[in-house]
Short mmCIF file of N, CA and C in Angstrom, two decimals:
data_model
loop_
_atom_site.label_atom_id
_atom_site.label_comp_id
_atom_site.label_asym_id
_atom_site.label_seq_id
_atom_site.Cartn_x
_atom_site.Cartn_y
_atom_site.Cartn_z
N MET K 1412 84.53 80.97 107.79
CA MET K 1412 83.82 79.73 107.48
C MET K 1412 83.59 79.86 105.91
N SER K 1413 83.94 78.91 105.11
CA SER K 1413 83.71 79.07 103.63
C SER K 1413 82.48 78.10 103.28
N LYS K 1414 81.70 77.71 104.04
CA LYS K 1414 80.50 76.91 103.66
C LYS K 1414 79.65 77.74 102.68
N PHE K 1415 78.72 76.93 102.07
CA PHE K 1415 77.83 77.63 101.02
C PHE K 1415 76.51 77.25 101.46
N ALA K 1416 75.35 78.00 101.56
CA ALA K 1416 74.10 77.56 101.75
C ALA K 1416 73.23 78.26 100.87
N ALA K 1417 72.05 77.56 100.56
CA ALA K 1417 71.03 78.12 99.72
C ALA K 1417 69.58 77.70 100.16
N TYR K 1418 68.61 78.55 99.95
CA TYR K 1418 67.28 78.16 99.90
C TYR K 1418 66.66 78.37 98.45
N VAL K 1419 66.23 77.40 97.86
CA VAL K 1419 65.44 77.65 96.60
C VAL K 1419 64.13 77.39 96.67
N LYS K 1420 63.33 78.36 96.16
CA LYS K 1420 61.83 78.22 96.16
C LYS K 1420 61.48 77.83 94.75
N PHE K 1421 60.96 76.62 94.58
CA PHE K 1421 60.52 76.18 93.25
C PHE K 1421 58.92 76.44 93.20
N LYS K 1422 58.54 76.98 92.05
CA LYS K 1422 57.03 77.07 91.90
C LYS K 1422 56.78 76.08 90.71
N ALA K 1423 56.15 75.00 91.03
CA ALA K 1423 55.79 74.01 89.97
C ALA K 1423 54.47 74.48 89.24
N HIS K 1424 54.39 74.04 87.95
CA HIS K 1424 53.13 74.37 87.18
C HIS K 1424 51.90 73.80 88.06
N PRO K 1425 50.83 74.27 87.87
CA PRO K 1425 49.64 73.72 88.69
C PRO K 1425 49.50 72.33 88.68
N GLY K 1426 49.43 71.77 89.83
CA GLY K 1426 49.13 70.25 90.02
C GLY K 1426 50.48 69.35 89.82
N LYS K 1427 51.58 70.06 89.61
CA LYS K 1427 52.85 69.41 89.26
C LYS K 1427 53.69 69.40 90.41
N GLY K 1428 53.39 69.93 91.54
CA GLY K 1428 54.30 69.95 92.69
C GLY K 1428 54.61 68.64 93.28
N GLU K 1429 53.79 67.72 93.35
CA GLU K 1429 54.05 66.41 93.90
C GLU K 1429 55.27 65.71 93.02
N ALA K 1430 54.90 65.82 91.61
CA ALA K 1430 55.94 65.31 90.71
C ALA K 1430 57.25 65.90 90.82
N LEU K 1431 57.36 67.30 90.96
CA LEU K 1431 58.68 67.97 91.14
C LEU K 1431 59.29 67.59 92.56
N ALA K 1432 58.53 67.54 93.61
CA ALA K 1432 59.07 67.09 94.87
C ALA K 1432 59.56 65.72 94.80
N GLU K 1433 59.07 64.76 94.08
CA GLU K 1433 59.71 63.41 93.93
C GLU K 1433 61.16 63.45 93.28
N ILE K 1434 61.21 64.38 92.31
CA ILE K 1434 62.54 64.36 91.60
C ILE K 1434 63.56 64.98 92.68
N LEU K 1435 63.06 66.13 93.36
CA LEU K 1435 64.02 66.68 94.17
C LEU K 1435 64.32 65.86 95.44
N LEU K 1436 63.39 64.86 95.86
CA LEU K 1436 63.67 63.87 96.72
C LEU K 1436 64.77 62.96 96.33
N GLU K 1437 64.73 62.64 94.97
CA GLU K 1437 65.74 61.73 94.35
C GLU K 1437 67.02 62.47 94.54
N ALA K 1438 67.14 63.75 94.22
CA ALA K 1438 68.35 64.55 94.33
C ALA K 1438 68.76 64.48 95.76
N ALA K 1439 67.95 64.57 96.77
CA ALA K 1439 68.45 64.42 98.15
C ALA K 1439 68.99 63.15 98.46
N GLU K 1440 68.45 62.06 97.84
CA GLU K 1440 68.85 60.63 98.03
C GLU K 1440 70.33 60.64 97.50
N GLN K 1441 70.50 61.16 96.25
CA GLN K 1441 71.73 61.01 95.69
C GLN K 1441 72.87 61.88 96.48
N CYS K 1442 72.30 62.91 97.15
CA CYS K 1442 73.25 63.79 98.00
C CYS K 1442 73.76 62.94 99.11
N ARG K 1443 73.13 61.91 99.69
CA ARG K 1443 73.52 61.16 100.76
C ARG K 1443 74.93 60.67 100.71
N THR K 1444 75.42 60.45 99.48
CA THR K 1444 76.69 59.86 99.31
C THR K 1444 77.75 60.94 98.85
N VAL K 1445 77.45 62.22 98.91
CA VAL K 1445 78.31 63.14 98.49
C VAL K 1445 78.89 63.75 99.77
N GLU K 1446 79.96 63.60 100.09
CA GLU K 1446 80.51 64.08 101.20
C GLU K 1446 80.45 65.63 101.58
N ASP K 1447 80.65 66.34 100.41
CA ASP K 1447 80.60 67.82 100.69
C ASP K 1447 79.19 68.39 100.76
N CYS K 1448 78.03 67.62 100.66
CA CYS K 1448 76.83 68.06 100.88
C CYS K 1448 76.49 67.56 102.36
N GLU K 1449 76.30 68.68 103.12
CA GLU K 1449 76.07 68.50 104.46
C GLU K 1449 74.55 68.50 104.96
N LEU K 1450 73.76 69.13 103.95
CA LEU K 1450 72.26 69.31 104.20
C LEU K 1450 71.62 69.40 102.91
N TYR K 1451 70.63 68.71 102.62
CA TYR K 1451 69.67 68.91 101.48
C TYR K 1451 68.41 68.41 101.95
N ILE K 1452 67.53 69.36 102.20
CA ILE K 1452 66.20 69.06 102.61
C ILE K 1452 65.16 69.51 101.76
N VAL K 1453 64.06 68.76 101.29
CA VAL K 1453 62.99 69.14 100.47
C VAL K 1453 61.83 69.48 101.28
N ASN K 1454 61.23 70.60 101.17
CA ASN K 1454 60.09 71.03 101.95
C ASN K 1454 59.11 71.33 101.02
N ILE K 1455 57.64 71.19 101.39
CA ILE K 1455 56.56 71.55 100.61
C ILE K 1455 55.87 72.66 101.31
N SER K 1456 55.26 73.65 100.83
CA SER K 1456 54.51 74.56 101.43
C SER K 1456 53.22 74.07 101.98
N GLU K 1457 52.90 74.38 103.29
CA GLU K 1457 51.54 73.83 103.72
C GLU K 1457 50.36 74.59 103.08
N GLU K 1458 50.63 75.74 102.62
CA GLU K 1458 49.59 76.49 101.92
C GLU K 1458 49.48 76.18 100.35
N ASP K 1459 50.44 75.75 99.79
CA ASP K 1459 50.44 75.71 98.28
C ASP K 1459 51.31 74.36 97.97
N PRO K 1460 50.63 73.33 97.68
CA PRO K 1460 51.49 72.11 97.22
C PRO K 1460 52.25 72.17 95.85
N ASP K 1461 52.02 73.38 95.26
CA ASP K 1461 52.99 73.38 94.15
C ASP K 1461 54.16 74.31 94.37
N THR K 1462 54.40 74.79 95.70
CA THR K 1462 55.67 75.33 96.03
C THR K 1462 56.48 74.53 96.86
N ILE K 1463 57.72 74.26 96.39
CA ILE K 1463 58.62 73.48 97.08
C ILE K 1463 59.90 74.25 97.52
N TRP K 1464 60.28 74.13 98.63
CA TRP K 1464 61.46 74.74 99.11
C TRP K 1464 62.72 73.64 99.33
N VAL K 1465 63.96 74.08 98.81
CA VAL K 1465 65.02 73.06 98.98
C VAL K 1465 65.98 74.01 99.85
N THR K 1466 66.28 73.29 100.94
CA THR K 1466 67.48 73.91 101.97
C THR K 1466 68.63 73.17 101.71
N GLU K 1467 69.72 73.89 101.41
CA GLU K 1467 71.15 73.17 101.17
C GLU K 1467 72.19 73.80 101.95
N LEU K 1468 73.18 72.93 102.36
CA LEU K 1468 74.36 73.38 103.04
C LEU K 1468 75.51 72.55 102.46
N TRP K 1469 76.54 73.27 101.94
CA TRP K 1469 77.62 72.51 101.28
C TRP K 1469 79.02 73.02 101.93
N SER K 1470 79.98 72.10 101.67
CA SER K 1470 81.22 72.46 102.19
C SER K 1470 81.76 73.81 101.57
N ASP K 1471 81.49 74.11 100.54
CA ASP K 1471 81.81 75.30 99.71
C ASP K 1471 80.95 75.51 98.46
N GLN K 1472 81.24 76.59 97.85
CA GLN K 1472 80.57 76.95 96.54
C GLN K 1472 80.97 76.03 95.55
N ALA K 1473 82.13 75.61 95.41
CA ALA K 1473 82.75 74.93 94.35
C ALA K 1473 82.10 73.33 94.41
N ALA K 1474 81.94 72.89 95.54
CA ALA K 1474 81.27 71.61 95.80
C ALA K 1474 79.79 71.54 95.28
N HIS K 1475 79.06 72.70 95.68
CA HIS K 1475 77.72 72.79 95.22
C HIS K 1475 77.74 72.79 93.58
N ASP K 1476 78.61 73.65 93.05
CA ASP K 1476 78.70 73.71 91.55
C ASP K 1476 78.90 72.39 90.88
N ALA K 1477 79.94 71.70 91.43
CA ALA K 1477 80.35 70.47 91.00
C ALA K 1477 79.19 69.43 91.01
N SER K 1478 78.36 69.56 91.92
CA SER K 1478 77.14 68.68 92.23
C SER K 1478 76.29 68.66 91.09
N LEU K 1479 76.17 69.73 90.15
CA LEU K 1479 75.35 70.04 89.23
C LEU K 1479 75.86 69.58 87.82
N GLN K 1480 77.09 69.13 87.74
CA GLN K 1480 77.84 68.88 86.57
C GLN K 1480 77.68 67.46 86.07
N GLY K 1481 77.41 66.42 86.87
CA GLY K 1481 77.38 65.09 86.35
C GLY K 1481 76.17 64.69 85.57
N GLU K 1482 76.22 63.67 84.81
CA GLU K 1482 75.26 63.26 83.87
C GLU K 1482 73.94 62.80 84.64
N GLU K 1483 74.17 62.24 85.97
CA GLU K 1483 72.88 61.92 86.70
C GLU K 1483 72.19 63.17 86.91
N ALA K 1484 72.85 64.22 87.50
CA ALA K 1484 72.15 65.43 87.83
C ALA K 1484 71.66 66.11 86.60
N ALA K 1485 72.29 65.97 85.56
CA ALA K 1485 71.77 66.69 84.30
C ALA K 1485 70.47 65.94 83.92
N ALA K 1486 70.38 64.75 84.00
CA ALA K 1486 69.08 64.02 83.69
C ALA K 1486 68.00 64.54 84.55
N MET K 1487 68.29 64.44 85.88
CA MET K 1487 67.29 64.96 86.76
C MET K 1487 66.84 66.34 86.43
N ILE K 1488 67.70 67.17 86.18
CA ILE K 1488 67.38 68.60 85.86
C ILE K 1488 66.48 68.65 84.59
N ARG K 1489 66.69 67.73 83.50
CA ARG K 1489 66.09 67.74 82.40
C ARG K 1489 64.68 67.16 82.63
N ARG K 1490 64.43 66.33 83.59
CA ARG K 1490 63.08 65.77 83.91
C ARG K 1490 62.39 66.77 84.68
N ALA K 1491 63.10 67.57 85.45
CA ALA K 1491 62.39 68.50 86.39
C ALA K 1491 61.85 69.88 85.68
N MET K 1492 62.73 70.14 84.68
CA MET K 1492 62.48 71.61 83.92
C MET K 1492 61.09 71.73 83.60
N PRO K 1493 60.39 70.81 82.81
CA PRO K 1493 59.03 70.99 82.37
C PRO K 1493 58.05 71.08 83.42
N LEU K 1494 58.47 70.71 84.72
CA LEU K 1494 57.43 70.96 85.81
C LEU K 1494 57.56 72.29 86.58
N ILE K 1495 58.68 72.91 86.21
CA ILE K 1495 58.97 74.20 86.93
C ILE K 1495 58.47 75.38 86.29
N ALA K 1496 57.65 76.14 86.94
CA ALA K 1496 57.12 77.39 86.49
C ALA K 1496 58.11 78.46 86.88
N GLY K 1497 58.74 78.43 87.90
CA GLY K 1497 59.69 79.40 88.32
C GLY K 1497 60.51 79.00 89.47
N ALA K 1498 61.73 79.68 89.70
CA ALA K 1498 62.51 79.37 90.80
C ALA K 1498 63.17 80.61 91.42
N GLU K 1499 63.32 80.70 92.66
CA GLU K 1499 63.81 81.87 93.34
C GLU K 1499 64.96 81.37 94.23
N PRO K 1500 66.26 81.34 93.88
CA PRO K 1500 67.24 81.07 94.73
C PRO K 1500 67.72 82.03 95.63
N VAL K 1501 68.05 81.72 96.70
CA VAL K 1501 68.65 82.68 97.77
C VAL K 1501 69.95 82.09 98.12
N ARG K 1502 71.06 82.65 97.71
CA ARG K 1502 72.32 82.11 98.12
C ARG K 1502 72.95 82.94 99.37
N LEU K 1503 73.45 82.01 100.41
CA LEU K 1503 73.75 82.46 101.63
C LEU K 1503 75.13 82.05 102.00
N LYS K 1504 75.73 82.89 102.92
CA LYS K 1504 77.02 82.54 103.47
C LYS K 1504 76.86 82.40 105.11
N PRO K 1505 76.87 81.01 105.32
CA PRO K 1505 76.50 80.68 106.70
C PRO K 1505 77.68 81.41 107.62
N LEU K 1506 77.12 81.88 108.84
CA LEU K 1506 78.14 82.49 109.89
C LEU K 1506 78.26 81.37 111.01
N GLY K 1507 77.35 80.41 111.21
CA GLY K 1507 77.52 79.51 112.43
C GLY K 1507 76.17 79.12 112.90
N GLY K 1508 76.13 78.35 114.01
CA GLY K 1508 74.83 77.88 114.43
C GLY K 1508 74.91 76.32 114.58
N LYS K 1509 73.93 75.82 115.12
CA LYS K 1509 73.73 74.35 115.32
C LYS K 1509 73.61 73.66 113.84
N GLY K 1510 74.35 72.59 113.63
CA GLY K 1510 74.35 72.08 112.33
C GLY K 1510 75.29 72.71 111.24
N ALA K 1511 75.83 73.79 111.58
CA ALA K 1511 76.76 74.53 110.67
C ALA K 1511 78.08 74.13 111.11
#
């Protein structure tokens, strides 16, 4: 299986979690039309509204990387950057399971 998955934990600056989540939800909406994006879920921590998790599943690493190259993605990234205090990406190699 050559699929690519990732969890990314975003820590927004205090009070900016909702604004960051809105941008990430825009990205999720954009992914609806990307055939190689199989899953893009935006989650917010129940304990900390400034911590947002994104769960992604792609057909492969190259598709994920390509998704970050377009002007629309670059514009979203530029809007999000001032809101982000930190990010912890965890890249994964899916082995199987429901939905994979």
